[in-house]
Each structure stands twice: as structure tokens, then as C-alpha cells.
PDB file of C-alpha atoms and ligand atoms in Angstrom:
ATOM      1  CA  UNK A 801       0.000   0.000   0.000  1.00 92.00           C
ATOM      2  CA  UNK A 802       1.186   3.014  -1.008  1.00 95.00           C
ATOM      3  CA  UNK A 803       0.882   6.041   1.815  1.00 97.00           C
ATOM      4  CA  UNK A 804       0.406   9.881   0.423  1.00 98.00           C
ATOM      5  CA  UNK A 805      -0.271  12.470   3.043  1.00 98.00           C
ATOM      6  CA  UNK A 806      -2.691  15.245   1.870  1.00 98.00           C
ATOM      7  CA  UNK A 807      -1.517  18.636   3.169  1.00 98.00           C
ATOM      8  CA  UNK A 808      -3.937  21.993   2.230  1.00 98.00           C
ATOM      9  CA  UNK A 809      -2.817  25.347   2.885  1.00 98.00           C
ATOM     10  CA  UNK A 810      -6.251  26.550   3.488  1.00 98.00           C
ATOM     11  CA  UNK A 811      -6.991  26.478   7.130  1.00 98.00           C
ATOM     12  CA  UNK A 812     -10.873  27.421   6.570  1.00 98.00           C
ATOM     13  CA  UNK A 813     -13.609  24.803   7.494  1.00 96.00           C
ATOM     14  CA  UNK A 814     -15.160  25.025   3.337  1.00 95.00           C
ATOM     15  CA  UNK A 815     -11.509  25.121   2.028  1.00 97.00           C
ATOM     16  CA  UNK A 816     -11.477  24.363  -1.879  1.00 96.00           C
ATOM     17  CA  UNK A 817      -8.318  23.522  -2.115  1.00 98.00           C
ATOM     18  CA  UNK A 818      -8.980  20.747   0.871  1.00 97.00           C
ATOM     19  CA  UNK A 819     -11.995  19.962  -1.511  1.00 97.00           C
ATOM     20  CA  UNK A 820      -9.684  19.196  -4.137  1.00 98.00           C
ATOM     21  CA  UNK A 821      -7.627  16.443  -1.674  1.00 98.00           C
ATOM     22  CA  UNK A 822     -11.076  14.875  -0.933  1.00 97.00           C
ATOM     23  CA  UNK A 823     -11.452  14.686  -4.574  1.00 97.00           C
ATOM     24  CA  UNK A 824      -8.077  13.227  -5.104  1.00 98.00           C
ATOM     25  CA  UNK A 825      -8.599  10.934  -2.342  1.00 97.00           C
ATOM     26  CA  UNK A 826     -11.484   9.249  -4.485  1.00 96.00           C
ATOM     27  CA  UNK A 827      -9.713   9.349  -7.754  1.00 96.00           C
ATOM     28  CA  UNK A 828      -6.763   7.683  -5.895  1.00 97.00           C
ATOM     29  CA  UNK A 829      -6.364   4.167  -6.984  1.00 91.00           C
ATOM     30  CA  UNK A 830      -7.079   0.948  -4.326  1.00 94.00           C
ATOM     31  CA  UNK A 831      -3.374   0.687  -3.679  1.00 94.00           C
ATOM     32  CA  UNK A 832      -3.078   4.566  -3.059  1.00 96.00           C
ATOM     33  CA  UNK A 833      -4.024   5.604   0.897  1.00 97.00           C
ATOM     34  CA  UNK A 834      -4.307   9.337   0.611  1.00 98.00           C
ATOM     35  CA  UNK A 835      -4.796  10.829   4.591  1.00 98.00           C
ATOM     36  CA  UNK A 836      -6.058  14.345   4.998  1.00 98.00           C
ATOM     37  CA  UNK A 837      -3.795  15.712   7.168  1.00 98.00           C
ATOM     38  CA  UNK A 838      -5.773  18.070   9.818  1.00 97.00           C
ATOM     39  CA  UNK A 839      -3.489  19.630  12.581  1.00 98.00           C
ATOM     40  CA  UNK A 840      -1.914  22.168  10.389  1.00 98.00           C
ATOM     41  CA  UNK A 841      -3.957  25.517  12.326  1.00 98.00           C
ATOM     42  CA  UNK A 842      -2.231  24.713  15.731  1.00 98.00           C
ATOM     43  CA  UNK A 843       1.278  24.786  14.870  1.00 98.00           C
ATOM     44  CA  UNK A 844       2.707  28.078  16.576  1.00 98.00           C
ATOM     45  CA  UNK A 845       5.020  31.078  14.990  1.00 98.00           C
ATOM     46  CA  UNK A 846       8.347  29.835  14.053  1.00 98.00           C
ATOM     47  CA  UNK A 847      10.725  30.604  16.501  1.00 98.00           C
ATOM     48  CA  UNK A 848      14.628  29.743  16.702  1.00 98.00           C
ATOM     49  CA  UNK A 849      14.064  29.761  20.014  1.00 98.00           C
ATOM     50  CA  UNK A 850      11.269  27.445  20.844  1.00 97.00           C
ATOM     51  CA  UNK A 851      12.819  25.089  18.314  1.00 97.00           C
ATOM     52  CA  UNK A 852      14.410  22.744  20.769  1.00 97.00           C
ATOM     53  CA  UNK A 853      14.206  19.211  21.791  1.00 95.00           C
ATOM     54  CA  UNK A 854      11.389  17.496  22.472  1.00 96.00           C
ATOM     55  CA  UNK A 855       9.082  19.420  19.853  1.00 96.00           C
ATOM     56  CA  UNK A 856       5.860  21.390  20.273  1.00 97.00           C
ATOM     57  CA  UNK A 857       3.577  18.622  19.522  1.00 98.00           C
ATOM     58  CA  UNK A 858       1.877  19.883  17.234  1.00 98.00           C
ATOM     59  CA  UNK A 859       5.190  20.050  15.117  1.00 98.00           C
ATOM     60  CA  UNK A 860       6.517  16.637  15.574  1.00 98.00           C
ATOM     61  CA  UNK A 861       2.829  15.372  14.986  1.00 98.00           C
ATOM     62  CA  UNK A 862       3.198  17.271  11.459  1.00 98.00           C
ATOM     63  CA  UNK A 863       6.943  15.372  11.075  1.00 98.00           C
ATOM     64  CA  UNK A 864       5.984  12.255  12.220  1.00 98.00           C
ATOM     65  CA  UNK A 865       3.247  12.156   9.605  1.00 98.00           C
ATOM     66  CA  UNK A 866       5.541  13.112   6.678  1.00 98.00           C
ATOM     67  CA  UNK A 867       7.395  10.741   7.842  1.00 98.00           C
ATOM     68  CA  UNK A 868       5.391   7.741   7.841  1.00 98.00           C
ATOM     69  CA  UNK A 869       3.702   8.869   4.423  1.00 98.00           C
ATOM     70  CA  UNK A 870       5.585   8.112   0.869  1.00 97.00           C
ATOM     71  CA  UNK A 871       4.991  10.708  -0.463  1.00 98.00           C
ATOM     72  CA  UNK A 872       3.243  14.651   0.263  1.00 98.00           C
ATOM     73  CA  UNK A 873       0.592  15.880  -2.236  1.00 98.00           C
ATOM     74  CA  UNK A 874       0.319  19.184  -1.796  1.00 98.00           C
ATOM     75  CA  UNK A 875      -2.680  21.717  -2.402  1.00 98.00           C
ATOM     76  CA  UNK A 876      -2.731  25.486  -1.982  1.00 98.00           C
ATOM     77  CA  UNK A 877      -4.455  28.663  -1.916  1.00 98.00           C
ATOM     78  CA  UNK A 878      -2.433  31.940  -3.371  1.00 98.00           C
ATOM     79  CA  UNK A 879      -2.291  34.630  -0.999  1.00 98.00           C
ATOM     80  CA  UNK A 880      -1.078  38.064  -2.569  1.00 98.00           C
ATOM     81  CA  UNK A 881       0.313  36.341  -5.144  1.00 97.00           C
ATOM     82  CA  UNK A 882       2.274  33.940  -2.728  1.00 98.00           C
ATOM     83  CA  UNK A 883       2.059  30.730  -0.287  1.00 98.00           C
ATOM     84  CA  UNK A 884      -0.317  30.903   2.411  1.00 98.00           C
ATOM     85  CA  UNK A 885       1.937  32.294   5.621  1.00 98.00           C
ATOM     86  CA  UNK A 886       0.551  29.504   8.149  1.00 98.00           C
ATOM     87  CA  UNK A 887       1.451  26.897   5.365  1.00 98.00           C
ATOM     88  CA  UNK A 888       5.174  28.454   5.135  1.00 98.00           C
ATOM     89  CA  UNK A 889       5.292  28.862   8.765  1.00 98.00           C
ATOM     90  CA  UNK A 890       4.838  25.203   9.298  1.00 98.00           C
ATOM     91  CA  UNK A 891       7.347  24.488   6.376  1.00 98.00           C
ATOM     92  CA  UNK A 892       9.693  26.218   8.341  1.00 98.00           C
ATOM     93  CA  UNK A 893       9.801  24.345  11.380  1.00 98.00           C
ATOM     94  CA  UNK A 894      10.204  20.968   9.603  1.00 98.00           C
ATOM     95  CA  UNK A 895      12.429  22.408   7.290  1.00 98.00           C
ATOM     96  CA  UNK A 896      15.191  22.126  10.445  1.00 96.00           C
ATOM     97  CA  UNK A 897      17.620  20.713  10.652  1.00 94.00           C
ATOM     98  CA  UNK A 898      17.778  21.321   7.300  1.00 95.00           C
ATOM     99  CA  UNK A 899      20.306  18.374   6.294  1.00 96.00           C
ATOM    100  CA  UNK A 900      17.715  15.601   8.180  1.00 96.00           C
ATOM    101  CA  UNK A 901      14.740  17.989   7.070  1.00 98.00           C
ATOM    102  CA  UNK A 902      11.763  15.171   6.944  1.00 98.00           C
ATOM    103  CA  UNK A 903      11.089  16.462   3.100  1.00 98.00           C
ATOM    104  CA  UNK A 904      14.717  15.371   2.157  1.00 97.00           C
ATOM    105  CA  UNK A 905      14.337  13.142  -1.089  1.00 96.00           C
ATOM    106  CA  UNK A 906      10.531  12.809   0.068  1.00 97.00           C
ATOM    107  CA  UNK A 907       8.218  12.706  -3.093  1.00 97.00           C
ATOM    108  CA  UNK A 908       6.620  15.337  -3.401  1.00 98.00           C
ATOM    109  CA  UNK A 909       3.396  17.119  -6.061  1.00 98.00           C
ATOM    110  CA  UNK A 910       1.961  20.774  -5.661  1.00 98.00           C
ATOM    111  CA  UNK A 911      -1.849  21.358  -7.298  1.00 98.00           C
ATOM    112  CA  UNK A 912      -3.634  24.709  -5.877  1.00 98.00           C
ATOM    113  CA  UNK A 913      -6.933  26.089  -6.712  1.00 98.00           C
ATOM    114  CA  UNK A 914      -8.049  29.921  -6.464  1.00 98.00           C
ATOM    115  CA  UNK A 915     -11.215  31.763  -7.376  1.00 97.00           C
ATOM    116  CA  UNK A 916      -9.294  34.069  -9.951  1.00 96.00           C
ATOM    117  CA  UNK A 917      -8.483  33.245 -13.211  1.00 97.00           C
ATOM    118  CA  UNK A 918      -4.834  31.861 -12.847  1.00 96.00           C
ATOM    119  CA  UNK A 919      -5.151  28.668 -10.121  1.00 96.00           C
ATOM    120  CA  UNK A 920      -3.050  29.695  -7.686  1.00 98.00           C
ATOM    121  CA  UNK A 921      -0.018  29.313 -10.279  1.00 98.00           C
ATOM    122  CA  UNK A 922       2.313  31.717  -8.009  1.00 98.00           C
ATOM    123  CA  UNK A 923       1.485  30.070  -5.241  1.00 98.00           C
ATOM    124  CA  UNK A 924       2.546  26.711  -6.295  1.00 98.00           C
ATOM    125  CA  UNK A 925       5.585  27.586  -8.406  1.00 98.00           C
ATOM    126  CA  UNK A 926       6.572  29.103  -5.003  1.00 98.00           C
ATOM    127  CA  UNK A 927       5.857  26.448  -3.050  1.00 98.00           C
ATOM    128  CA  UNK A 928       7.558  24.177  -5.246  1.00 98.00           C
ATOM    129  CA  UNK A 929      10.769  26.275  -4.993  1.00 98.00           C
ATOM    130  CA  UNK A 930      10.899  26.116  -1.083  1.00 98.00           C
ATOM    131  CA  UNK A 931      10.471  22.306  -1.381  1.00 98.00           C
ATOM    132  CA  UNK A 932      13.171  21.545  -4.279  1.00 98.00           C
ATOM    133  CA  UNK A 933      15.323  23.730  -1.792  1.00 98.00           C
ATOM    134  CA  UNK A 934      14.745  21.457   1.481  1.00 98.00           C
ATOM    135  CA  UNK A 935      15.944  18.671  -1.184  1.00 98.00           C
ATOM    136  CA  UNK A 936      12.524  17.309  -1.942  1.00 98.00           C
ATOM    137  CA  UNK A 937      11.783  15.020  -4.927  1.00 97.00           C
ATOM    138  CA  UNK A 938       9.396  17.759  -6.707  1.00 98.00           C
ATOM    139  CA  UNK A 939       7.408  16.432  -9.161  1.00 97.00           C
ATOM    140  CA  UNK A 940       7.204  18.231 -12.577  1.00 95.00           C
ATOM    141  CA  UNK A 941       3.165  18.845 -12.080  1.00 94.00           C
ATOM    142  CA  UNK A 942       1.412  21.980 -12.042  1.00 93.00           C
ATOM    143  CA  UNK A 943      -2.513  21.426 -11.710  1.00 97.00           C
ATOM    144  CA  UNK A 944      -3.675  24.957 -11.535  1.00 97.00           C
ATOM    145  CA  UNK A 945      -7.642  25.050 -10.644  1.00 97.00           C
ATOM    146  CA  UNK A 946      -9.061  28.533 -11.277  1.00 97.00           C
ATOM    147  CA  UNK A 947     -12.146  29.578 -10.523  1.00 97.00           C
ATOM    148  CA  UNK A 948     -12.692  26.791  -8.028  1.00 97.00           C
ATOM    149  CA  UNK A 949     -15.674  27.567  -6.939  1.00 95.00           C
ATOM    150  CA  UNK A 950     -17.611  27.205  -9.924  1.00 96.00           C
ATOM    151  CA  UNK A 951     -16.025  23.728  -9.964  1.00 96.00           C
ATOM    152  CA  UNK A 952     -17.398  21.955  -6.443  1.00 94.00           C
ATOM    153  CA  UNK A 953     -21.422  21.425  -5.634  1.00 93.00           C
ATOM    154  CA  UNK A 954     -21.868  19.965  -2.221  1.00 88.00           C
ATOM    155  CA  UNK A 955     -18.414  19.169  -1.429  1.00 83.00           C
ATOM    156  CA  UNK A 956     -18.213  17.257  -4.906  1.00 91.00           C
ATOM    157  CA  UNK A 957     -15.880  18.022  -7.915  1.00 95.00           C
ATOM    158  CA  UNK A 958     -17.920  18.343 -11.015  1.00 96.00           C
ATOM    159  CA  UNK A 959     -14.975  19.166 -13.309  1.00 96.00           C
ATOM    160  CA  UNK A 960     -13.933  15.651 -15.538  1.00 96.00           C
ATOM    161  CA  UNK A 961     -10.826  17.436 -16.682  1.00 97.00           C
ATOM    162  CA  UNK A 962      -9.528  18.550 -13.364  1.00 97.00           C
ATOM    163  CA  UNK A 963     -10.428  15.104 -11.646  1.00 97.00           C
ATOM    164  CA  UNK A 964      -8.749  13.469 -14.647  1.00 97.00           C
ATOM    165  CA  UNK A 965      -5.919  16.105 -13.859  1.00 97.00           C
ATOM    166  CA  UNK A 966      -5.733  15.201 -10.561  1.00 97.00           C
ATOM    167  CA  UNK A 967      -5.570  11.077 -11.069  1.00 97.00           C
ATOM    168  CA  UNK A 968      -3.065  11.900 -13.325  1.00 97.00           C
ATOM    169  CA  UNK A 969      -1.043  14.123 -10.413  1.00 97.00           C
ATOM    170  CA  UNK A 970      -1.505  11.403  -7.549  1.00 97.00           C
ATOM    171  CA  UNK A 971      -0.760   8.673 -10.089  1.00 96.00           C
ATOM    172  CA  UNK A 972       2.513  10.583 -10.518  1.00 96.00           C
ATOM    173  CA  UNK A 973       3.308  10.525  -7.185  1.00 97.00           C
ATOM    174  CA  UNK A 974       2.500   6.604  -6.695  1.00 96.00           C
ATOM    175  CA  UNK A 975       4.816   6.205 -10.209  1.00 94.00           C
ATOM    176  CA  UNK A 976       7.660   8.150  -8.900  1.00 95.00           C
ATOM    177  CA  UNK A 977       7.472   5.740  -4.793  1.00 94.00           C
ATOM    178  CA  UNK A 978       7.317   2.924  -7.173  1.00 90.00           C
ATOM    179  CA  UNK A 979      10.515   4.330  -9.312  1.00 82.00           C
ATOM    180  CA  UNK A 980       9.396   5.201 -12.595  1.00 46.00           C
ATOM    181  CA  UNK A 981       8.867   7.164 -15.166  1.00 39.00           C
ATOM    182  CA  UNK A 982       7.856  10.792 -13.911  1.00 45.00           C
ATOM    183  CA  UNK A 983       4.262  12.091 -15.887  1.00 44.00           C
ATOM    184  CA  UNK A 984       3.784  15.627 -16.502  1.00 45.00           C
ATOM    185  CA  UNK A 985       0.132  16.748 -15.543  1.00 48.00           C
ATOM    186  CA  UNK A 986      -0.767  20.196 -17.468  1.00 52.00           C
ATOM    187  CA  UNK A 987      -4.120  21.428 -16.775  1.00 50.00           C
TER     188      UNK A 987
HETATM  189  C1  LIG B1107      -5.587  36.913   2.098  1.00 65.28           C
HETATM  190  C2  LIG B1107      -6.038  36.436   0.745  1.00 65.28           C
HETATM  191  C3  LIG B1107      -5.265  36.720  -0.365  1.00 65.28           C
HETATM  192  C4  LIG B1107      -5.642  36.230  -1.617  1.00 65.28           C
HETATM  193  N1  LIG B1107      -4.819  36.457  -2.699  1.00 65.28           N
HETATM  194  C5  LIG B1107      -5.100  35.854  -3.871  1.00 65.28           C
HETATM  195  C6  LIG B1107      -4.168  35.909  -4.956  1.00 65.28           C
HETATM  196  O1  LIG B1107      -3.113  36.506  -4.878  1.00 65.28           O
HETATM  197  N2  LIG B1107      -4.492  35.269  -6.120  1.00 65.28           N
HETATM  198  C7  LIG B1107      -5.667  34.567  -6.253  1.00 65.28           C
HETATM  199  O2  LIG B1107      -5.904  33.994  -7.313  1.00 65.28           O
HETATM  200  N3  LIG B1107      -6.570  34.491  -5.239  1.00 65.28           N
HETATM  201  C8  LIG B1107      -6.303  35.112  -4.065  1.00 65.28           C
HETATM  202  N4  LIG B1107      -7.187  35.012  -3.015  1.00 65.28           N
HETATM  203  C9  LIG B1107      -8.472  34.310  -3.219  1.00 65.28           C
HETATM  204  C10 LIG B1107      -8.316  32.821  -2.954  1.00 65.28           C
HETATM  205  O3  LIG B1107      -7.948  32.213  -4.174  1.00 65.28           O
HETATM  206  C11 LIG B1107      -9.641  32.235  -2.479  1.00 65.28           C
HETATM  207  O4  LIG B1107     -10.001  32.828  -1.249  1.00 65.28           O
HETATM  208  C12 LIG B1107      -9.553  30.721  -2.358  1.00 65.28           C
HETATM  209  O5  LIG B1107     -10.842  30.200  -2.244  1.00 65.28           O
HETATM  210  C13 LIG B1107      -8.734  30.307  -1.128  1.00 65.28           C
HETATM  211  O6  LIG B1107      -8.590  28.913  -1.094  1.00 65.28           O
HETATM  212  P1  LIG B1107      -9.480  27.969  -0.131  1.00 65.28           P
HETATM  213  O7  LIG B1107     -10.852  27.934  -0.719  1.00 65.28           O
HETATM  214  O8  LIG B1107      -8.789  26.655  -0.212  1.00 65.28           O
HETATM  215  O9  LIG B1107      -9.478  28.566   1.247  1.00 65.28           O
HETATM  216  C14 LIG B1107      -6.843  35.501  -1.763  1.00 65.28           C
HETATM  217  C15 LIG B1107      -7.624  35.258  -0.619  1.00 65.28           C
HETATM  218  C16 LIG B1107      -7.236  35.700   0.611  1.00 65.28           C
HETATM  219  C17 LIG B1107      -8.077  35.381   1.827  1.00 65.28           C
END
């Protein structure tokens, strides 16, 4: 079984971009377990100082589950044209020590989903370039969702292309555990 943990930068209770996970997390095939992961609001400011062992829990709860998954999907919101701060924030604390960082040669995909017109592409070319620099396996995908919410009814994807998008982005990740070919997802 192969184990992908579903990190959103949205922290909101009607997130679309969390949407989008629970959509991958049915398009994911029967060898795939994708696991929302939920504690992402309670991780504090980064601070050198409090960043001593043991961890806050609520950062070692965050490592331990990147940890145990094979692989990190990835989806985020843009915010001013950038990654969401809480989402950097916690990125920041596992980022350390940086040569032992958790996301070191980790798989790793980025999709994001805005309301404007342009899916949250800053965001996730961003995001993308903090990961490749804690020495993350980045995938070569870019699933940009833009106006998201004409895209969801009742919690439910209604887009083909963007679920076929997003099969296509988690099969990626499950190709690249297993050791093969990478697969470019363009939306
Ligand atoms: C603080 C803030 C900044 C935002 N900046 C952008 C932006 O730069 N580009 C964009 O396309 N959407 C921007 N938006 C709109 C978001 O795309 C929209 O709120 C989206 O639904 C957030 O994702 P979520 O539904 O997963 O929470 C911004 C929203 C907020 C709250």
C-alpha cells in the first residue's frame, strides 16, 4: 500500500483547495491511501528559540506524519500572489535541521486552486521552490484550478478534466514511490 499524506494550505472549514484532496482521495487508486492531514492551524510562529528538543507537539505530529507517508501531495491557496503564511510557517519548522529535514528526497506534487483566473499558479511555483530547496523530490506537475468555486457542488468536484488532472497528479506521485517514469500533468 502506497501512503500519500494530503496537506492543504487553506486552514478554513469550506476550504477548496482541501476539496480538491477529498477529490483526489477518491480518484486515488485501491493501492493509493491518501490521509487528509488536519493539525496544520495549531502549529505556533516559528521561533529559533522554541525550536528545541522534544518538539511542540503539534510540530513533531506534522513530522511524524511526513514521515510515515511516501509521499506529500500538496494543495494550496495563493495569498497576494504567494504561499499561504501559516502553510510556510509550518514548512519552516520541519524544514530544520535542514540536512535531516523530513522532506529530504521525500516525493513530493503541488496542485492549488483559487477563485481568480490563474489557479493559484504563483502560489505553487513558489511552493515548489521552497520544497526543491529542502531537497525534496518535486514532481514536474502543475494542476492549476481557477475559478474553483464554480467547480465543487456539495463538497463534490464536477470538473472531468480537473479530476482526470488530478488522477493523473496522484498517479505521478504513486509512479515516482514505485521508481518510474515521472508524468507531466498540465491542466
Ligand atoms: C488573504 C487572501 C489573499 C488572496 N490572494 C489571492 C491571490 O493573490 N491570487 C488569487 O488567485 N486568489 C487570491 N485570493 C483568493 C483565494 O484564491 C480564495 O479565497 C480561495 O478560495 C482560497 O482557497 P481555499 O478555498 O482553499 O481557502 C486571496 C484570498 C485571501 C483570503
Amino acid at each position: 500500500m502506497t501512503r500519500i499524506l494530503g496537506i492543504s494550505g487553506s486552514l478554513r472549514r469550506d476550504s477548496h483547495n482541501t476539496s480538491l484532496l477529498r477529490a483526489a482521495v477518491e480518484v486515488a487508486g485501491p493501492d493509493i491511501e491518501l490521509e487528509l492531514y488536519d493539525g496544520l492551524k495549531v502549529i505556533p510562529p516559528y521561533d529559533e528559540d522554541d525550536d528545541v528538543h522534544p518538539r511542540v507537539v503539534s510540530v513533531a505530529r506534522l513530522n511524524a506524519a511526513i514521515a510515515n507517508a511516501d509521499a506529500v501531495l500538496f494543495a494550496t491557496p495563493e495569498y497576494n500572489a504567494s504561499i499561504p503564511g501559516q502553510l510556510k510557517n509550518a514548512i519552516d519548522w520541519i524544514s530544520r535541521p535542514v540536512a535531516t529535514n523530513v522532506l529530504r528526497n521525500k516525493p513530493v506534487a503541488v496542485v492549488g486552486a483559487s477563485t481568480g483566473a490563474f489557479g493559484a499558479v504563483w502560489a505553487q511555483a513558489e511552493l515548489r521552490k521552497v520544497l526543491a530547496a529542502l531537497g525534496a523530490r518535486v514532481l514536474d506537475v502543475e494542476l492549476p484550478v481557477p475559478h474553483v468555486h464554480t467547480r465543487f457542488e456539495q463538497g463534490g468536484l464536477t470538473d472531468d478534466e480537473i479530476r482526470a488532472n488530478l488522477a493523473e497528479a496522484v498517479e505521478a506521485l504513486a509512479a515516482e514511490i514505485r521508481g518510474r517514469e515521472r508524468v507531466k500533468v498540465v491542466a
